[in-house]
Every structure is written in C-alpha cells, then in structure tokens.
Coordinates of C-alpha atoms in Angstrom, one line a residue:
M29 CA 0.0 0.0 0.0
K30 CA 1.4 3.4 -0.9
F31 CA 2.1 6.2 1.6
S32 CA 2.5 9.8 0.8
L33 CA 5.9 11.4 -0.2
A34 CA 5.8 13.5 2.9
I35 CA 5.5 10.5 5.2
G36 CA 8.1 8.7 3.1
A37 CA 10.5 11.5 3.7
L38 CA 9.8 11.7 7.4
F39 CA 10.3 7.9 7.6
A40 CA 13.5 8.0 5.7
S41 CA 14.9 10.8 7.8
S42 CA 14.1 9.0 11.0
V43 CA 15.9 5.9 9.9
A44 CA 18.9 7.8 8.6
A45 CA 19.2 9.8 11.8
F46 CA 19.2 6.8 14.1
A47 CA 22.6 5.3 14.9
P48 CA 23.9 3.6 18.0
S49 CA 25.9 6.7 19.1
A50 CA 25.3 9.0 22.1
A51 CA 25.4 12.2 20.1
V52 CA 23.0 14.8 21.3
P53 CA 20.5 15.6 18.5
K54 CA 19.3 19.0 17.5
S55 CA 15.7 20.2 17.1
T56 CA 14.2 21.8 14.1
A57 CA 11.8 24.6 14.9
L58 CA 9.0 25.8 12.6
A59 CA 9.3 29.2 11.0
G60 CA 6.8 30.8 13.3
F61 CA 3.3 32.2 12.8
T62 CA 1.4 35.5 13.0
S63 CA -2.0 36.4 14.3
S64 CA -4.2 39.4 13.8
V65 CA -6.0 38.7 17.1
F66 CA -3.6 37.3 19.6
E67 CA -0.1 38.3 20.4
P68 CA 2.5 35.6 19.8
V69 CA 5.6 35.6 21.9
E70 CA 9.0 34.0 21.3
V71 CA 10.5 31.6 23.7
Q72 CA 14.0 30.2 23.7
L73 CA 14.1 26.4 24.0
A74 CA 17.7 25.2 24.0
D75 CA 19.2 26.1 20.6
T76 CA 16.0 27.2 19.0
T77 CA 13.5 30.0 19.2
E78 CA 9.9 29.1 19.0
T79 CA 6.7 31.1 18.7
I80 CA 3.8 30.4 21.1
V81 CA 0.6 32.1 22.3
K82 CA 0.1 32.2 26.1
G83 CA -3.5 31.6 27.0
G84 CA -5.6 32.7 30.0
R85 CA -9.0 34.1 30.8
D86 CA -7.8 37.6 30.2
L87 CA -7.8 36.7 26.5
F88 CA -11.5 35.7 26.5
P89 CA -12.6 39.2 25.3
L90 CA -10.7 38.5 22.1
L91 CA -12.7 35.3 21.3
P92 CA -15.6 37.0 19.4
T93 CA -13.0 38.4 16.9
A94 CA -11.1 35.1 16.7
F95 CA -14.4 33.2 15.9
E96 CA -15.6 35.9 13.5
G97 CA -18.0 34.3 11.0
I98 CA -18.7 31.3 13.2
K99 CA -22.3 31.1 14.5
N100 CA -22.6 27.3 15.1
I101 CA -19.9 25.0 16.5
G102 CA -20.6 21.3 16.2
V103 CA -18.7 19.0 18.6
I104 CA -19.1 15.6 17.2
G105 CA -18.8 12.6 19.6
W106 CA -18.9 12.0 23.3
G107 CA -15.8 10.1 24.3
S108 CA -13.6 12.0 26.7
Q109 CA -12.3 15.0 24.8
A110 CA -15.7 15.9 23.5
P111 CA -17.5 16.6 26.8
A112 CA -14.5 18.6 28.1
Q113 CA -14.0 20.6 24.9
A114 CA -17.7 21.3 24.3
Q115 CA -18.3 22.5 27.9
N116 CA -15.1 24.6 27.9
L117 CA -16.0 26.2 24.6
R118 CA -19.5 26.9 25.6
D119 CA -18.5 28.4 29.0
S120 CA -15.7 30.5 27.5
L121 CA -17.7 31.9 24.6
N122 CA -20.6 32.7 27.0
E123 CA -18.2 34.6 29.3
A124 CA -16.9 36.5 26.3
G125 CA -20.4 37.5 25.2
A126 CA -20.1 35.8 21.9
D127 CA -23.3 34.8 20.2
I128 CA -22.1 31.4 19.2
K129 CA -24.0 28.1 19.7
V130 CA -22.1 25.0 20.7
S131 CA -23.9 21.8 19.9
I132 CA -23.2 18.1 20.4
G133 CA -23.7 15.7 17.6
L134 CA -24.2 12.0 18.4
R135 CA -25.1 8.9 16.4
E136 CA -28.8 8.1 16.4
G137 CA -29.7 6.1 19.5
S138 CA -26.5 6.7 21.3
S139 CA -26.6 6.2 25.1
S140 CA -24.5 9.3 25.4
F141 CA -27.5 11.6 24.9
T142 CA -28.3 11.2 28.6
E143 CA -24.8 12.2 29.6
A144 CA -24.8 15.2 27.2
K145 CA -28.1 16.4 28.6
A146 CA -26.7 16.1 32.2
C147 CA -24.0 18.6 31.0
G148 CA -26.5 21.1 29.9
F149 CA -26.9 20.3 26.2
S150 CA -30.5 20.0 25.0
E151 CA -32.5 18.8 22.0
D152 CA -35.2 21.4 22.8
E153 CA -32.7 24.2 22.6
G154 CA -31.0 22.9 19.5
T155 CA -27.7 22.1 21.2
L156 CA -27.9 18.3 21.0
G157 CA -28.8 16.2 18.0
E158 CA -28.0 13.6 15.4
M159 CA -24.4 13.9 14.3
F160 CA -24.9 14.4 10.6
S161 CA -27.6 16.9 11.2
V162 CA -25.3 18.9 13.6
I163 CA -22.5 18.6 11.1
G164 CA -24.6 20.1 8.3
E165 CA -25.6 23.1 10.5
S166 CA -22.1 23.9 11.8
D167 CA -19.6 26.5 10.7
L168 CA -16.9 24.8 12.7
V169 CA -17.1 21.0 12.9
I170 CA -14.9 19.6 15.7
L171 CA -14.7 15.9 14.9
L172 CA -14.0 14.0 18.1
I173 CA -15.4 10.6 17.4
S174 CA -13.1 7.6 17.7
D175 CA -10.2 7.2 15.3
A176 CA -11.7 4.0 13.9
A177 CA -15.0 5.8 13.4
Q178 CA -13.2 8.7 11.6
A179 CA -11.6 6.2 9.3
K180 CA -14.9 4.6 8.6
L181 CA -17.1 7.7 8.2
Y182 CA -14.8 10.4 6.9
K183 CA -16.5 10.5 3.4
E184 CA -19.9 11.0 4.9
V185 CA -18.6 13.7 7.3
F186 CA -17.0 15.6 4.4
A187 CA -20.2 15.3 2.3
A188 CA -22.4 16.6 5.2
M189 CA -20.3 19.7 5.8
K190 CA -21.8 22.9 4.4
P191 CA -19.7 25.0 2.0
G192 CA -17.2 27.2 3.8
A193 CA -17.3 25.2 7.0
T194 CA -14.1 24.5 8.8
L195 CA -13.0 21.0 9.9
G196 CA -11.4 20.9 13.4
L197 CA -9.5 17.9 14.7
S198 CA -7.8 17.2 18.0
H199 CA -5.6 14.4 16.7
G200 CA -3.9 13.8 13.4
F201 CA -5.0 10.1 13.1
L202 CA -7.4 10.9 10.2
L203 CA -4.6 12.5 8.2
G204 CA -2.4 9.5 8.9
Y205 CA -5.2 7.2 7.7
L206 CA -5.7 9.3 4.5
D207 CA -2.0 9.2 3.9
S208 CA -2.0 5.4 4.2
I209 CA -4.7 5.1 1.5
N210 CA -3.2 7.9 -0.7
E211 CA -6.2 10.2 -0.1
S212 CA -6.6 13.8 1.2
F213 CA -9.0 16.3 2.7
P214 CA -11.3 18.2 0.3
E215 CA -9.3 21.1 -1.0
D216 CA -12.1 23.7 -0.6
M217 CA -12.3 23.6 3.3
D218 CA -10.1 24.9 6.1
V219 CA -8.6 22.1 8.2
I220 CA -7.3 23.0 11.6
A221 CA -6.2 21.2 14.7
V222 CA -6.1 22.0 18.4
C223 CA -4.6 19.0 20.3
P224 CA -4.7 19.2 24.1
K225 CA -1.7 17.5 25.6
G226 CA -3.7 15.5 28.1
M227 CA -6.9 13.5 28.7
G228 CA -10.3 15.0 28.4
P229 CA -11.0 14.9 32.2
S230 CA -7.8 16.9 32.6
V231 CA -8.9 19.5 30.1
R232 CA -12.2 20.0 31.9
R233 CA -10.9 19.6 35.4
L234 CA -8.1 22.2 35.2
Y235 CA -10.4 24.6 33.3
E236 CA -12.9 24.4 36.2
Q237 CA -10.1 24.8 38.8
G238 CA -8.8 27.8 36.8
K239 CA -12.1 29.7 37.1
E240 CA -10.5 31.4 40.1
V241 CA -6.9 31.4 38.8
N242 CA -5.9 32.7 35.4
G243 CA -3.9 30.4 33.2
A244 CA -5.2 27.0 34.4
G245 CA -5.7 24.3 31.7
I246 CA -3.9 21.8 29.6
N247 CA -1.2 22.9 27.0
A248 CA -2.2 22.4 23.4
S249 CA -0.5 22.2 20.1
F250 CA -2.3 23.8 17.1
G251 CA -1.8 23.3 13.4
V252 CA -3.3 24.7 10.2
H253 CA -3.4 22.0 7.6
Q254 CA -5.4 23.9 5.0
D255 CA -6.2 27.6 5.1
V256 CA -8.6 28.5 2.3
S257 CA -10.3 31.4 4.1
G258 CA -7.1 33.1 5.4
K259 CA -8.5 33.0 8.9
A260 CA -7.6 29.5 10.0
T261 CA -4.7 30.5 12.3
D262 CA -6.8 32.9 14.4
L263 CA -9.7 30.4 14.6
A264 CA -7.4 27.7 15.8
L265 CA -5.8 29.9 18.4
G266 CA -9.2 31.1 19.6
W267 CA -10.3 27.5 20.0
G268 CA -7.2 26.8 22.1
V269 CA -7.7 29.9 24.3
A270 CA -11.4 28.9 24.8
L271 CA -10.3 25.4 26.0
G272 CA -8.2 27.1 28.7
S273 CA -4.7 26.2 27.4
P274 CA -1.9 27.9 29.3
F275 CA 0.1 28.0 26.1
M276 CA -0.3 26.9 22.5
F277 CA 2.6 25.9 20.2
E278 CA 2.6 25.3 16.5
T279 CA 2.8 22.0 14.8
T280 CA 1.7 20.3 11.6
L281 CA -1.1 17.7 11.6
R282 CA 1.3 15.2 10.2
S283 CA 4.0 15.9 12.8
E284 CA 1.3 15.7 15.5
Y285 CA 0.1 12.3 14.7
C286 CA 3.6 10.9 14.4
S287 CA 4.6 12.3 17.8
D288 CA 1.3 11.5 19.5
I289 CA 0.7 8.0 18.4
Y290 CA 4.4 7.3 19.0
G291 CA 4.3 8.9 22.4
E292 CA 1.4 7.0 23.8
R293 CA 3.2 3.7 22.9
G294 CA 6.2 5.0 24.7
I295 CA 6.7 6.8 28.0
L296 CA 3.1 8.1 28.2
L297 CA 1.6 4.7 28.5
G298 CA 3.2 1.6 26.9
A299 CA 6.7 2.1 28.2
V300 CA 5.8 2.9 31.7
H301 CA 3.5 -0.1 31.8
G302 CA 6.5 -2.3 30.6
I303 CA 8.9 -0.7 33.0
V304 CA 6.7 -1.3 36.1
E305 CA 6.0 -4.9 35.2
S306 CA 9.8 -5.6 34.7
L307 CA 10.9 -3.8 37.8
F308 CA 8.1 -5.3 40.0
R309 CA 9.4 -8.8 39.2
R310 CA 13.1 -7.8 39.5
Y311 CA 12.7 -6.3 43.0
Q312 CA 10.8 -9.3 44.2
R313 CA 13.7 -11.5 43.0
Q314 CA 16.0 -9.3 45.1
G315 CA 14.0 -10.1 48.2
M316 CA 11.4 -7.4 48.4
T317 CA 7.8 -8.1 49.4
P318 CA 5.3 -7.7 46.5
E319 CA 4.0 -4.5 48.2
Q320 CA 7.5 -3.1 48.6
A321 CA 8.4 -4.0 45.0
F322 CA 5.3 -2.2 43.7
T323 CA 6.1 0.8 45.9
E324 CA 9.7 1.0 44.7
S325 CA 8.7 0.7 41.1
C326 CA 5.3 2.1 40.2
E327 CA 4.8 4.4 43.2
S328 CA 8.3 5.8 42.9
I329 CA 7.6 6.8 39.3
T330 CA 4.1 8.2 39.7
G331 CA 4.4 9.6 43.2
K332 CA 7.9 11.0 43.4
I333 CA 9.9 11.0 40.1
T334 CA 7.3 12.6 37.9
K335 CA 6.4 15.2 40.5
I336 CA 10.0 16.4 40.5
I337 CA 10.1 16.5 36.7
S338 CA 6.8 18.4 36.6
T339 CA 8.1 21.4 38.5
Q340 CA 11.9 21.2 38.2
G341 CA 12.8 19.3 35.1
I342 CA 14.2 15.9 34.2
K343 CA 17.8 16.5 35.4
A344 CA 16.5 17.5 38.9
V345 CA 15.7 13.9 39.6
Y346 CA 19.4 13.0 39.2
D347 CA 20.7 16.2 40.9
G348 CA 18.7 15.5 44.0
L349 CA 20.2 12.0 44.6
S350 CA 22.9 11.3 47.1
D351 CA 26.4 10.4 45.6
E352 CA 25.7 6.7 46.3
D353 CA 22.3 6.8 44.6
K354 CA 23.7 8.7 41.7
E355 CA 26.0 5.7 40.9
V356 CA 22.9 3.4 41.0
F357 CA 21.1 5.8 38.7
K358 CA 24.1 5.9 36.3
Q359 CA 24.1 2.1 36.1
A360 CA 20.4 1.8 35.4
Y361 CA 20.5 4.7 32.9
S362 CA 23.6 3.4 31.0
A363 CA 22.1 0.0 30.7
S364 CA 18.5 1.1 29.7
Y365 CA 19.0 4.0 27.3
M366 CA 20.0 2.1 24.2
P367 CA 17.6 -0.9 24.6
A368 CA 14.7 1.5 25.2
K369 CA 15.8 3.6 22.2
E370 CA 15.9 0.5 20.0
I371 CA 12.2 -0.1 20.7
L372 CA 11.3 3.6 20.5
Q373 CA 12.9 4.0 17.1
E374 CA 11.0 0.9 15.9
I375 CA 7.8 2.4 17.1
Y376 CA 8.5 5.8 15.4
D377 CA 9.3 4.1 12.1
E378 CA 6.1 2.0 12.3
V379 CA 4.0 5.2 13.0
A380 CA 5.7 7.3 10.4
S381 CA 5.3 4.7 7.7
C382 CA 1.6 4.4 8.6
N383 CA 2.0 0.7 9.6
E384 CA 0.9 1.4 13.1
I385 CA -2.3 3.2 11.9
R386 CA -3.1 0.1 9.7
T387 CA -2.5 -2.1 12.8
V388 CA -5.1 -0.1 14.7
I389 CA -7.6 -0.3 11.9
M390 CA -7.1 -4.0 11.4
H391 CA -7.3 -4.6 15.2
G392 CA -10.6 -2.7 15.3
E393 CA -12.0 -4.9 12.6
R394 CA -11.2 -8.0 14.7
T395 CA -12.9 -6.8 17.9
D396 CA -16.2 -8.4 17.3
K397 CA -14.5 -11.8 17.1
F398 CA -11.8 -11.0 19.6
P399 CA -13.0 -8.4 22.2
V400 CA -10.3 -6.4 23.9
G401 CA -9.8 -7.7 27.4
K402 CA -8.6 -5.9 30.5
I403 CA -5.2 -6.2 32.3
D404 CA -6.3 -5.1 35.7
G405 CA -6.7 -8.7 37.0
T406 CA -3.0 -9.6 36.9
Y407 CA -1.0 -9.9 40.0
T408 CA 1.0 -6.7 39.5
W409 CA -2.0 -4.5 39.4
Q410 CA -3.9 -6.3 42.1
V411 CA -1.0 -5.7 44.5
G412 CA -1.1 -2.1 43.3
E413 CA -4.7 -1.7 44.5
K414 CA -3.6 -2.8 48.0
V415 CA -0.6 -0.4 47.9
R416 CA -2.8 2.6 46.9
A417 CA -5.3 1.8 49.6
A418 CA -2.6 1.9 52.3
R419 CA -0.5 4.6 50.7
D420 CA 1.5 7.1 52.8
E421 CA 2.0 9.9 50.3
E422 CA 4.7 11.6 52.3
N423 CA 6.9 8.5 52.5
I424 CA 6.8 7.3 48.9
P425 CA 10.5 6.5 48.1
M426 CA 12.7 7.8 45.4
N427 CA 14.3 4.6 44.0
A428 CA 17.4 5.5 42.2
F429 CA 17.4 2.4 39.9
T430 CA 13.8 3.0 39.0
A431 CA 14.6 6.6 38.3
G432 CA 17.5 5.6 36.0
V433 CA 15.3 3.3 33.9
Y434 CA 12.4 5.7 33.6
V435 CA 14.5 8.7 32.9
A436 CA 16.6 6.8 30.3
T437 CA 13.4 5.8 28.5
M438 CA 12.1 9.3 28.6
M439 CA 15.3 10.7 27.2
A440 CA 15.5 8.1 24.5
Q441 CA 12.0 9.0 23.5
C442 CA 12.9 12.6 23.3
D443 CA 16.0 11.9 21.3
V444 CA 14.2 9.8 18.7
L445 CA 11.7 12.7 18.1
L446 CA 14.5 15.3 18.0
E447 CA 16.4 13.2 15.5
A448 CA 13.3 13.0 13.3
G449 CA 13.1 16.9 13.3
H450 CA 10.3 17.6 15.7
P451 CA 10.6 20.9 17.6
Y452 CA 11.4 21.1 21.3
S453 CA 7.9 22.3 22.2
E454 CA 6.3 19.2 20.6
V455 CA 9.0 16.8 21.9
I456 CA 8.7 18.1 25.5
N457 CA 4.9 18.2 25.5
E458 CA 4.5 14.8 24.0
S459 CA 7.2 13.1 26.0
V460 CA 7.5 15.0 29.3
I461 CA 4.6 17.4 30.2
E462 CA 1.8 15.1 29.1
A463 CA 3.3 12.3 31.1
V464 CA 4.0 14.1 34.3
D465 CA 1.2 16.7 34.4
S466 CA -1.7 14.8 32.9
L467 CA -1.3 11.0 32.7
C468 CA 0.8 10.1 35.7
P469 CA -1.4 12.0 38.2
Y470 CA -4.3 9.7 37.1
M471 CA -2.0 6.7 37.1
H472 CA -1.1 7.6 40.7
Y473 CA -4.7 8.0 41.7
R474 CA -6.3 5.1 39.8
G475 CA -3.4 2.9 38.6
V476 CA -1.5 2.2 35.4
A477 CA -3.8 -0.7 34.6
F478 CA -6.8 1.6 34.9
M479 CA -5.2 3.9 32.3
V480 CA -4.5 1.1 29.9
D481 CA -8.0 -0.5 30.3
N482 CA -9.8 2.8 29.9
C483 CA -7.8 4.8 27.3
S484 CA -8.8 5.2 23.7
F485 CA -8.8 2.2 21.4
T486 CA -5.8 3.6 19.5
A487 CA -3.8 4.1 22.7
K488 CA -4.9 0.8 24.2
T489 CA -3.9 -1.1 21.1
G490 CA -0.5 0.5 21.2
S491 CA 0.1 -0.1 24.9
R492 CA -0.9 -3.7 24.7
K493 CA 1.3 -4.3 21.7
W494 CA 4.4 -2.4 22.8
A495 CA 4.5 -2.7 26.7
P496 CA 5.6 -6.3 26.5
R497 CA 8.4 -5.3 24.2
F498 CA 9.7 -2.8 26.7
D499 CA 9.3 -5.4 29.5
Y500 CA 11.2 -8.0 27.5
I501 CA 14.1 -5.8 26.2
L502 CA 14.8 -4.3 29.6
E503 CA 14.7 -7.7 31.3
Q504 CA 16.9 -9.3 28.6
L505 CA 19.4 -6.5 27.9
A506 CA 19.4 -3.8 30.5
Y507 CA 19.0 -5.6 33.8
T508 CA 21.3 -8.4 32.8
A509 CA 24.0 -5.8 31.8
V510 CA 23.8 -4.4 35.3
D511 CA 23.8 -7.8 37.0
N512 CA 26.8 -8.8 34.9
G513 CA 28.8 -5.8 36.0
K514 CA 28.8 -3.9 32.8
A515 CA 30.6 -0.5 33.4
V516 CA 28.7 2.7 33.4
S517 CA 28.9 4.5 30.0
E518 CA 30.5 7.8 30.9
E519 CA 29.7 9.0 27.4
L520 CA 25.9 8.4 27.8
I521 CA 26.0 10.0 31.3
A522 CA 27.8 13.0 30.0
D523 CA 25.4 13.4 27.2
F524 CA 22.5 13.2 29.7
E525 CA 24.0 15.7 32.0
N526 CA 24.8 18.2 29.2
H527 CA 21.7 17.6 27.1
P528 CA 20.1 20.9 25.8
I529 CA 16.6 19.5 26.5
H530 CA 17.1 20.1 30.2
G531 CA 17.0 23.9 29.9
A532 CA 14.1 23.7 27.4
V533 CA 12.1 21.6 29.9
V534 CA 12.8 24.1 32.7
E535 CA 11.5 26.9 30.4
C536 CA 8.3 24.8 29.7
C537 CA 7.9 24.2 33.4
K538 CA 7.5 28.0 33.8
L539 CA 4.5 27.8 31.4
R540 CA 2.8 24.9 33.2
P541 CA -0.8 25.2 34.5
S542 CA -1.1 27.6 37.4
V543 CA -2.7 24.9 39.6
D544 CA -2.1 21.2 40.0
I545 CA -4.8 18.9 38.7
S546 CA -7.2 17.5 41.4
C547 CA -7.8 13.9 40.3
E548 CA -9.9 13.2 43.3
A549 CA -12.7 15.3 41.8
E550 CA -12.8 13.1 38.6
T551 CA -14.5 9.8 39.5
S552 CA -15.7 8.8 36.0
T553 CA -14.6 5.5 34.6
K554 CA -15.5 6.6 31.1
E555 CA -13.0 5.9 28.4
I556 CA -10.0 8.2 28.7
V557 CA -8.9 9.6 25.3
I558 CA -5.1 10.3 25.2
E559 CA -4.6 12.9 22.5

C-alpha cells in the first residue's frame, strides 16, 4: 500500500538519523506564525527560538474576533475529549459574550444523549442532535469521534459539511489514515487542529479549577493543515484559548500524529507499563515483598519521580540524589538507554510509515470476534490496588534504579523525536509534560492498569502491543547488563548531564498550569482519550 511522499521523507529521515551513538540531537523549529487577534511571543528552547501564544481568561474578550463568521460549532462525539471541549468552549464563549451556539452531535440512538443532557446540552434548545444533522448546520465541525469511526465515516462527514465550514481535529489520526490510502481532505475547506496534551478529564478539570486562577488548563498544540479562508490560524488559536490552554505551540497535523501515536506507545503509557512490570518482578527476586516491590517501582515513578520532573525538570531527579544513589542511577541509565531507544525507534518508524495506523484499523476490525480484554486482573495491578489503599503519600520513596530506567526511556523517546526533526515544544509536551502533568497523576490516583484499560482504542492497542516489548528488552538486555557488572557509560551519562533539552524543559515548566490537577474530583470511569 502506498504512503505519501511527505510521510516517506519523514520515515527516511528518522531511519537515517538513528545510529547507536550517544550524540545529542538538535531540534528543528517551525518558522513561526502570525496572528491578527492574539499576540504571539517568542521563547528560547535550547538552541531554537519558537513562537507560542500564552492563554488565559484575560484573553476571552478576544474570542468573538477570533471566531468571526462562526455562528454554530458542532462538537461531534462524546468520548472523553468531546465533553470537556464542548463545555469549555460553551463556557468561554458565553463569558466572552459571543453569540455562538455550541452543539453536540451523536449517532442516532447513542446512550450518550443522557450524559450530554446532564452537562446542559438540550435537544429542545438545539444544542444536541443527530451527528450528521449537527455537522450540516455547523460552521466549525470539531470531529471528536473515535479514530476508527473517523476512518470509517470520513467521506460521509465531508459530504455533510456545508460549503465554507471548517473541519477541526484534536488528533492527526485521520490525516495518517488518509496518507495510508493515498487520499486527502477536500481542497475547498479549512482544516485546523487543536490538540490538548492531556486527557479530556484533565482538560475540563483544570479549566474548572482555573475559574478562580488565570492560566489553568492543559497545554495544546495547534496546526493549520489547509487555510482557504485566510482566517484559520486565528480560529485555531481562539479554539485553544477557549479550551483554557496555558500556552499553544505550533505543529503540523502530520507531525502531531507521528509524535502523538508514538508517544502513547512510549513513555506516556506503553513504556511505563512495561517498566513497572519488569521492575516489579526484579525487585521481588531481590527479596522485596510484593507491596514493597510495587512501591519501589510504580509508586516511585508516579508519586515521586514525575512530580519532581513536573516542577523542576528531568535532570532535577538526578541532581537530587545522594552520591551513592547517583551511581545506582548511572548504572540503570547506562544499561537502559539504548535498549529503550531501539524499541522507541522501531515504534516511530512504524508510525511514520503508517504501519501502526493500519494495525489499529485491522485490530478494530477484529474486535467483534476477539474483544479487547482488561489487564487489571494480573498480580502486579492487584498488588497495586492494595498499595494505593494503604499509601503514605509523604513517604513514597525515590528509588534511584527505577529513576534511572524511567529517565533513560524518557530521554531516549525525546532523542528519537529530535532526530526526526520535531521541535522542542512538541518533543517536551508529548514526552514529558503530558506524562508528568496529565497522565501520571491519574495513574497515581487510579493505577496504570486503569489507564491502559480505559484509554482510547488507539492508545490501548499501542500499549498492549508495545508494553511487553519494553518489558522484554529491559529484562533481557538492560538488567542483565547491570547484573553482569557492565561498566557505566560515561559518554551516555555526560550526554545526559549536558543535554540541551534540560534547559528547554525548565522553560516549559515555567509555562505549566497555574494549579495542579485534582484527580480526586474526577471519578468517572468513562473511556480516557489520550490525544
């Protein structure tokens, strides 16, 4: 099956860039963007200068101008992103005094009608209806149905859109699917993307928390894939501001789906799943109780390591260790970096070549015969439930070996993206910020297994496919190297200590949400869409 020249070039560059050396890669920033409504600012991220827009409720008065010409917004679907985005858009536009109707479009007979009504959307008021009817009435169609449904229904969606309407996406999967079958979007419509770097519950929860504090929300990337009207950039930025994003950075829809689908198979979900499974067994073999092994592996990651990264950066984990623990970290990091990178490069190549997208589509076609099961019944995650129930938050340990493995995998993921030409803003958001500020807080509160079992089908497919690969390669290559006395790689450690991403992460930490997410307020077990 053919794939586009753009994807072929990206795939070729990713393969050519990868080599078993410890050289620090350089990022490639986009040229920057302009806006007639919002004021872009430049930020220095390592060796590149990038353009962003800082969000905040103080920008809400600008929304009517950004949404000029938009009278009806149709949010199509009701997974996880849709409820959050629809409510945030409605509330922000109302606060701004904009005369814009936000409507929910659902398939006929969907059980989600009841949930949408509970959130204030109404058939009587014309803010809730059948999806294709809502699509036909909307000036901006925000398509948030599942990836598989987008691949199945895209022709009907395009046909239902009225002339001049804009298609909005929060994930690049549909473009990846169109690339894989050598098709494209209709040339006569604007196509934009605003992609929150976190789950739907996070998008809504932080927005609600931020009603009293300016600048609370989830960071978002935005991209303009087609701009027929000449107004697409301002509309995309207005959408991001209305969602409550603290800052928005530019990407392309193709770059977004490569980094996003890749990231959820890596440190966001699949890799952390595999790391915990492998370390849980290892620590028990070393004599720990199951509860202690889980605490020293999973709890250390979600309860200590990621909290340090969130506010101080990746290197702060290493800098805060004692001299003795630094040596343990170095051992784990040196042994884990290249095995993790081997799998991460393979994942990136599979995504960039559209193979991973085809895998998701084919897997979806098998689910009637082979339903997707859950992983939460395994011993690891059953022990995890007991540990969380008895948790002493203040005494969660910082395990230096766990930190070395986790940080090595995160750094390897960042390096694969940098070598493929992704800008620092995208690399950091997809590999660091989304992990530590959105996903790990929920993993800490509900468990890694809960995340895997309740994430989107695309993310779940990727985690179940790749987590065992991380588990296996760490067990077979990394841990055996440590146990066999392999020396610390001073070159790898030097590259880690001097990596330019550390300064860039610290700069991004300054732009993090103004409040920490309160997971306790989110009790829904509804599917979690990782975008």
